[in-house]
PDB file of C-alpha atoms in Angstrom:
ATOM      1  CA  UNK P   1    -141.315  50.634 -12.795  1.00 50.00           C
ATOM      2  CA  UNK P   2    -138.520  51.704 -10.585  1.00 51.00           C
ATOM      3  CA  UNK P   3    -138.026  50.011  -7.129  1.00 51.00           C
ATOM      4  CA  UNK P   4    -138.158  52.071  -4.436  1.00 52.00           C
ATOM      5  CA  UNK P   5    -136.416  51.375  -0.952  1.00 52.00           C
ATOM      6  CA  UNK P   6    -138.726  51.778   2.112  1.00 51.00           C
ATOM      7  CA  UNK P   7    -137.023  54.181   4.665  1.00 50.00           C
ATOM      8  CA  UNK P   8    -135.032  52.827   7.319  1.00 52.00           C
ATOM      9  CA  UNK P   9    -136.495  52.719  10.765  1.00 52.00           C
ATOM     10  CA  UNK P  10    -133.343  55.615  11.803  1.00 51.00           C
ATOM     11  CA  UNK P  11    -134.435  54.711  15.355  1.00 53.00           C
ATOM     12  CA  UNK P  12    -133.574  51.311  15.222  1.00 51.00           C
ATOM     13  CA  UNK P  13    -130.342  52.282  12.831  1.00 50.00           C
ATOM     14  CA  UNK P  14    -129.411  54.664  15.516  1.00 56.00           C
ATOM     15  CA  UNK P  15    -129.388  52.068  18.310  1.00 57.00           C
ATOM     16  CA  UNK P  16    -127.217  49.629  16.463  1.00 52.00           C
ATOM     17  CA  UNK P  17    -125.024  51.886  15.782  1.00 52.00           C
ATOM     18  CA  UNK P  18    -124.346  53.155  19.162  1.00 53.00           C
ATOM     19  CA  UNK P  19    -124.637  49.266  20.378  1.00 45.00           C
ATOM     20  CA  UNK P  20    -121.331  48.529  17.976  1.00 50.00           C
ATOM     21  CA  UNK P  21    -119.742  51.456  18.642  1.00 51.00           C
ATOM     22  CA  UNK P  22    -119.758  51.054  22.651  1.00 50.00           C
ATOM     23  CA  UNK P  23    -118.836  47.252  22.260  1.00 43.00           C
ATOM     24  CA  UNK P  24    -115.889  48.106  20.050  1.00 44.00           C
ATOM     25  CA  UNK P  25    -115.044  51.155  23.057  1.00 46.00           C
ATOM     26  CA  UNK P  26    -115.185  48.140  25.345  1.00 45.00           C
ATOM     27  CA  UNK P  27    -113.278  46.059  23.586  1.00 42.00           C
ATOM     28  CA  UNK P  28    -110.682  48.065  23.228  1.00 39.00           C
ATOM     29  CA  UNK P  29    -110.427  49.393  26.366  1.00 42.00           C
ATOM     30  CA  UNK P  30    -110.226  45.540  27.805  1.00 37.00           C
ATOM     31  CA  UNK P  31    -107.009  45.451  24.905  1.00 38.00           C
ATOM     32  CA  UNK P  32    -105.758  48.185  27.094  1.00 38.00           C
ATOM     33  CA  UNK P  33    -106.057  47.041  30.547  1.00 41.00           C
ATOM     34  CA  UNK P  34    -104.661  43.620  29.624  1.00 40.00           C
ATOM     35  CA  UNK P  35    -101.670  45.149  27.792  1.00 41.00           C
ATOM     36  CA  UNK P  36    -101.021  47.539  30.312  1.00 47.00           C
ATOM     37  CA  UNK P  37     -99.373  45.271  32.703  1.00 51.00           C
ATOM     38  CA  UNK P  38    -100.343  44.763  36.480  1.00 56.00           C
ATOM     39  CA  UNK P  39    -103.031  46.514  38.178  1.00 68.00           C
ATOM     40  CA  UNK P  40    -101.940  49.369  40.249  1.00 71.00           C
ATOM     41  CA  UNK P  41    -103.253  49.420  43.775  1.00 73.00           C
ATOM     42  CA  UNK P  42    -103.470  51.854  46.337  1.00 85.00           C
ATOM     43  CA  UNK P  43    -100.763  51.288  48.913  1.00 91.00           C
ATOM     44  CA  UNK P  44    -103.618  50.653  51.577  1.00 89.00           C
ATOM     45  CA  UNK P  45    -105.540  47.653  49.412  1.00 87.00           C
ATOM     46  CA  UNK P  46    -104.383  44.205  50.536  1.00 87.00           C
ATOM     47  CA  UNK P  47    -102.340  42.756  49.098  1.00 87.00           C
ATOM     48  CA  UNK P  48    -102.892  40.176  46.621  1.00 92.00           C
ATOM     49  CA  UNK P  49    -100.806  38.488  43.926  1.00 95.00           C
ATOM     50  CA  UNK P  50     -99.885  40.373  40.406  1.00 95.00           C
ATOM     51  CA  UNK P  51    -100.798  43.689  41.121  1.00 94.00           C
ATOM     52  CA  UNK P  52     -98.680  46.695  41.249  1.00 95.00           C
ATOM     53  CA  UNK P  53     -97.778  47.997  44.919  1.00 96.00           C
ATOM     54  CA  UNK P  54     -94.678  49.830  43.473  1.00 95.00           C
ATOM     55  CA  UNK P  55     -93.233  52.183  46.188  1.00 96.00           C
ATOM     56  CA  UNK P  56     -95.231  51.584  48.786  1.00 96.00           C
ATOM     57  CA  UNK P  57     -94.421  51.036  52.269  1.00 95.00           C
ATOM     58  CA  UNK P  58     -95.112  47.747  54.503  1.00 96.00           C
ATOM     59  CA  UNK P  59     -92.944  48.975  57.077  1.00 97.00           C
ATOM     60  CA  UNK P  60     -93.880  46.904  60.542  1.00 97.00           C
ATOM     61  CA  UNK P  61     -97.045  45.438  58.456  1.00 96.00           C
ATOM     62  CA  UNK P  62     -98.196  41.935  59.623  1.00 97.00           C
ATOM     63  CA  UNK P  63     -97.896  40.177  56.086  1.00 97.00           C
ATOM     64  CA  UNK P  64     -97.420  36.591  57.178  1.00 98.00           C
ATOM     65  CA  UNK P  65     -98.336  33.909  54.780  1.00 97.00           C
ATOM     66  CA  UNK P  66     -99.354  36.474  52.353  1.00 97.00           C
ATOM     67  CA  UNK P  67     -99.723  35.565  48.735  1.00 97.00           C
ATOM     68  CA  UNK P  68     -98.362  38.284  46.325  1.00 97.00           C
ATOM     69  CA  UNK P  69     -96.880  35.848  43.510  1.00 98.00           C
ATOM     70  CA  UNK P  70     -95.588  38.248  39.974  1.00 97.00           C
ATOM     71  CA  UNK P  71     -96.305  41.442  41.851  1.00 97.00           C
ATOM     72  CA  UNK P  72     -94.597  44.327  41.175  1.00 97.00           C
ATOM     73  CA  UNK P  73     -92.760  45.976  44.444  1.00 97.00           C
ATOM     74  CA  UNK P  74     -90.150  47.923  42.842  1.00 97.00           C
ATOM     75  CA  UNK P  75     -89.091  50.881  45.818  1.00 97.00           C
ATOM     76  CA  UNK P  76     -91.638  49.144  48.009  1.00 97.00           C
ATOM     77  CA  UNK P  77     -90.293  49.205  52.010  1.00 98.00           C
ATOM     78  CA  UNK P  78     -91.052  46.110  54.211  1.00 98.00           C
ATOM     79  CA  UNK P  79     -88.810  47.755  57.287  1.00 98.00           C
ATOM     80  CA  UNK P  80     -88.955  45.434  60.269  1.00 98.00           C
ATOM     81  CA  UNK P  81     -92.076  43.944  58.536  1.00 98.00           C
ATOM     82  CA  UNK P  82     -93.343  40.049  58.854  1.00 98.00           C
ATOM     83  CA  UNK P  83     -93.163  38.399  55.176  1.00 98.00           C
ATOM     84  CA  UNK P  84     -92.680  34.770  56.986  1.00 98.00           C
ATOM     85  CA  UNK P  85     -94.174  32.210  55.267  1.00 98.00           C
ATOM     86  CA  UNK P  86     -95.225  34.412  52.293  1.00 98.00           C
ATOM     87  CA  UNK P  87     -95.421  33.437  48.904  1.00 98.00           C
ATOM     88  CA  UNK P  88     -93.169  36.418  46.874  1.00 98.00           C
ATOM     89  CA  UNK P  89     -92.579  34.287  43.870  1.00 98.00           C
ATOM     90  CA  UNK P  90     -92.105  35.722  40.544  1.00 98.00           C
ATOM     91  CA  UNK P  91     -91.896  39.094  42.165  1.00 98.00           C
ATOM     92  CA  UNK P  92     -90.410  42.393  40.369  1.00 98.00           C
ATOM     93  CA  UNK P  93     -89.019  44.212  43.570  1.00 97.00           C
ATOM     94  CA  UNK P  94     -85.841  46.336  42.202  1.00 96.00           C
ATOM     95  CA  UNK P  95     -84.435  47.868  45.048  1.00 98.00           C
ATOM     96  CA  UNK P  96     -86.852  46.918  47.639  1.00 98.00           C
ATOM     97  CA  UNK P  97     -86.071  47.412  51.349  1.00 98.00           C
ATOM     98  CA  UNK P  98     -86.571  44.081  53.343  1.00 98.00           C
ATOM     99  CA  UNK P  99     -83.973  45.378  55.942  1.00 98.00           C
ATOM    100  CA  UNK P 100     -84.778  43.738  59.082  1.00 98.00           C
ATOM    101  CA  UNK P 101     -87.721  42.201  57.894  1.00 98.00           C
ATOM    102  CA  UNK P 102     -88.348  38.510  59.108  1.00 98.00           C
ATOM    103  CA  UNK P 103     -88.797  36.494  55.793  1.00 98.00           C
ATOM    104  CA  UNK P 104     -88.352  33.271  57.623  1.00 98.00           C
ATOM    105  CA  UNK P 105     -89.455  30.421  54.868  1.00 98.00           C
ATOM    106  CA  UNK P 106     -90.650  32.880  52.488  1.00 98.00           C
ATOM    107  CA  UNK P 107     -90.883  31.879  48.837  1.00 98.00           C
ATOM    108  CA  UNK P 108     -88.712  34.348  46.575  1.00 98.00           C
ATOM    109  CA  UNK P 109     -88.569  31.560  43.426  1.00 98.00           C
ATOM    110  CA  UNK P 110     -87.702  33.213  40.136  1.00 98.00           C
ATOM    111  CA  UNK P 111     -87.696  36.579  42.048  1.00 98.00           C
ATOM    112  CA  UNK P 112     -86.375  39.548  40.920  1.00 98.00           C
ATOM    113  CA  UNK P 113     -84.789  41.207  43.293  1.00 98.00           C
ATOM    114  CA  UNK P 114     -81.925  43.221  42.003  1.00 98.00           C
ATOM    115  CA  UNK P 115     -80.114  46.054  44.138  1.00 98.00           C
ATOM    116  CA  UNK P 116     -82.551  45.286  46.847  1.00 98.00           C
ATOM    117  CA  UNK P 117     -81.937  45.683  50.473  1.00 98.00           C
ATOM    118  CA  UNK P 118     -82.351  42.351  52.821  1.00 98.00           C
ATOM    119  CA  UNK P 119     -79.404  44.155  55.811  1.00 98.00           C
ATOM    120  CA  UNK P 120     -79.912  42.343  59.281  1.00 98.00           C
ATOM    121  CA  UNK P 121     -83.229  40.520  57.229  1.00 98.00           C
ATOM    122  CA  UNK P 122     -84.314  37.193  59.196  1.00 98.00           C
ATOM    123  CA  UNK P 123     -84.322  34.897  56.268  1.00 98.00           C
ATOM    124  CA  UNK P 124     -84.002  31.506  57.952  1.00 98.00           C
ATOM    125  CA  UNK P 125     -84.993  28.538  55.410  1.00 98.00           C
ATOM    126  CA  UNK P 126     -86.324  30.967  53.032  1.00 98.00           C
ATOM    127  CA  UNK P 127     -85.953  29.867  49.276  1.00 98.00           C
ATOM    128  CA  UNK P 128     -84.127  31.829  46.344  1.00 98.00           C
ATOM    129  CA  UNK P 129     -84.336  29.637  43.541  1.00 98.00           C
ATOM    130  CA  UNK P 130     -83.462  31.167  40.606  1.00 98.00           C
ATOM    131  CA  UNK P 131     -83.777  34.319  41.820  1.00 98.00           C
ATOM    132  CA  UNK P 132     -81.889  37.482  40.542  1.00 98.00           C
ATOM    133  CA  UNK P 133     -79.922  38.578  43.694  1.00 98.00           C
ATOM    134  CA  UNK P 134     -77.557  40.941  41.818  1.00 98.00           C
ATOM    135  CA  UNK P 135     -76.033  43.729  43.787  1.00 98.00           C
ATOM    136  CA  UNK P 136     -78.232  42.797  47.060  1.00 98.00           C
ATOM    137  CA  UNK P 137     -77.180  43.650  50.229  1.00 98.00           C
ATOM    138  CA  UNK P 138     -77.347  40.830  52.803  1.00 98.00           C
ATOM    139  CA  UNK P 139     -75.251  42.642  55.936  1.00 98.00           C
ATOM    140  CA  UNK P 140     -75.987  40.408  59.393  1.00 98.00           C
ATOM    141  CA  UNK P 141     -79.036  38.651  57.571  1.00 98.00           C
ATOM    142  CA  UNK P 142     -79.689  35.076  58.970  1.00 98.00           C
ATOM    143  CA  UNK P 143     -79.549  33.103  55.792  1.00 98.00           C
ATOM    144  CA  UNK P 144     -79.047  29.512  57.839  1.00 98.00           C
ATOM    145  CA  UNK P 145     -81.200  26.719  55.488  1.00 98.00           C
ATOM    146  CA  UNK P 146     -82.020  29.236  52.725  1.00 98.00           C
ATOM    147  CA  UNK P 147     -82.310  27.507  49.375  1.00 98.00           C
ATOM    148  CA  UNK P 148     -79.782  29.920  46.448  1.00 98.00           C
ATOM    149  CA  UNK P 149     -79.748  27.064  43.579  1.00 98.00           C
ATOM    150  CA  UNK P 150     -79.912  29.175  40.395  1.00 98.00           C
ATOM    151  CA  UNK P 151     -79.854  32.237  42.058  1.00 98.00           C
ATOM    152  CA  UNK P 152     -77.429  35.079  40.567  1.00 98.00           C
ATOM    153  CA  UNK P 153     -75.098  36.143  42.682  1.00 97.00           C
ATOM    154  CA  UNK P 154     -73.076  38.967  40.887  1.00 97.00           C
ATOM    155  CA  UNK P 155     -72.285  41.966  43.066  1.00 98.00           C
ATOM    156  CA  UNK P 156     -74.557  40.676  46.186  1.00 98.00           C
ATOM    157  CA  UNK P 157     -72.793  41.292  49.494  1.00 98.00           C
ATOM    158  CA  UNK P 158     -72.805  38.662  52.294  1.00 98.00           C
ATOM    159  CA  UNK P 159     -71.032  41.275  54.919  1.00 98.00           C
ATOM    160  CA  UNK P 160     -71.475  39.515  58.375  1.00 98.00           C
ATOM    161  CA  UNK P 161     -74.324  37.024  56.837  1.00 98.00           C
ATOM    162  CA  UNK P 162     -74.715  33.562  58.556  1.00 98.00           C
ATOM    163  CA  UNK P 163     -74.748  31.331  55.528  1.00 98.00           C
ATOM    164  CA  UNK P 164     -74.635  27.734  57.471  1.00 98.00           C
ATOM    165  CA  UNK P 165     -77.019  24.945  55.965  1.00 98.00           C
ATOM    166  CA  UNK P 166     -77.301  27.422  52.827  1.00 98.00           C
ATOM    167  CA  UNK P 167     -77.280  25.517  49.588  1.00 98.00           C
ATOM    168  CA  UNK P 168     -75.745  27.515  47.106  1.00 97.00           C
ATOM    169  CA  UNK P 169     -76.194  28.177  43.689  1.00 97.00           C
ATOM    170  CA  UNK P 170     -75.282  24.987  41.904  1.00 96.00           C
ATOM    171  CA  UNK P 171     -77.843  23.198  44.100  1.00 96.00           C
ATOM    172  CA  UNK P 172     -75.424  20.443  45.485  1.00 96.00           C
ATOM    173  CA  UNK P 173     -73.001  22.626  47.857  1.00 97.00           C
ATOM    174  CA  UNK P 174     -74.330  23.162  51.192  1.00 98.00           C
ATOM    175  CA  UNK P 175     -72.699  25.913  53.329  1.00 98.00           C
ATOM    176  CA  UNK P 176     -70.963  24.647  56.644  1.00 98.00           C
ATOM    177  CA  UNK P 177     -71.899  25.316  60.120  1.00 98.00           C
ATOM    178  CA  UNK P 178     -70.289  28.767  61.137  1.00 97.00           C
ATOM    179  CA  UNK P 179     -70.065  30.051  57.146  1.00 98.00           C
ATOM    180  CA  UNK P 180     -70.233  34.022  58.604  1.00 98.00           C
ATOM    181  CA  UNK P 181     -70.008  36.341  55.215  1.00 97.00           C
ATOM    182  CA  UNK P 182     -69.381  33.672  52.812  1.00 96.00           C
ATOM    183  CA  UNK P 183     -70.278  30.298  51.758  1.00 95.00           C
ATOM    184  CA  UNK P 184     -67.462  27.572  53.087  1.00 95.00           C
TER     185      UNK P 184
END
């Protein structure tokens, strides 16, 4: 006597199989998205922390106390835009305009900033720490109080910068009163 199989319900097959094939589409795309890096955002969104707002322009924007921790700003403008008291840290913003932004005790920890613009920036008591400040242009910025321990220096230009109270980048130093351009 030979055993016969009963049919498969191919309904019921059919349905699985398109279940496990749209959960494995799923899970891959969700591999995808969290490989990919930040979210991109339309220039318009609000801005919130890790998301990608690469060349986009803040010029004049009210952005006080805003949070935008790891995002990525690389080409962004903030021309004559307020950034005080906004958190920035952990930011990728290669050659980012902040030129005569007010950044007054804005956070720019672990920032990287390289080859970005901060000319006649007001930057009072604003920190640096450990920020990559390579080849960044400070001309006229008010840098009185900011906080550079850590911070690379290499190529930045301090061209008519007020420096005093600045503690520079060993931590310990602390500018002098009239330090215009360089740290004395």
């Amino acid at each position: 006597m030979s055993h016969r199989r009963r049919p498969a319900d191919t309904a019921a097959v059919s349905d699985h199989a398109r279940l496990r094939r749209r959960l494995l589409a799923g899970a891959v795309g969700w591999a995808a998205l969290a490989w990919a890096g930040p979210a991109l955002a339309d220039c318009t969104d609000p801005p919130i922390p890790g998301v990608d707002y690469s060349d986009c322009s803040f010029d004049r924007g009210d952005l006080s106390g805003v949070n935008l921790t790891e995002a990525r700003l690389r080409g962004a403008t903030f021309l004559r835009a307020d950034l005080s008291g906004a958190n920035l840290s952990g930011v990728e913003a290669y050659n980012t305009k902040f030129i005569s932004a007010d950044v007054t005790g804005a956070n720019f920890t672990n920032a990287e900033l390289y080859q970005s613009d901060f000319s006649r920036a007001q930057a009072e008591n604003a920190s640096f720490v450990g920020a990559d400040l390579r080849a960044v242009e400070f001309y006229s910025a008010n840098l009185r109080g900011v906080d550079m321990t850590d911070a690379q220096l290499g190529g930045a230009s301090f061209t008519n910068a007020d420096l005093s109270g600045a503690t520079w980048t060993d931590g310990n130093y602390v500018c002098s009163e009239g330090s215009i351009g360089r740290c004395m």
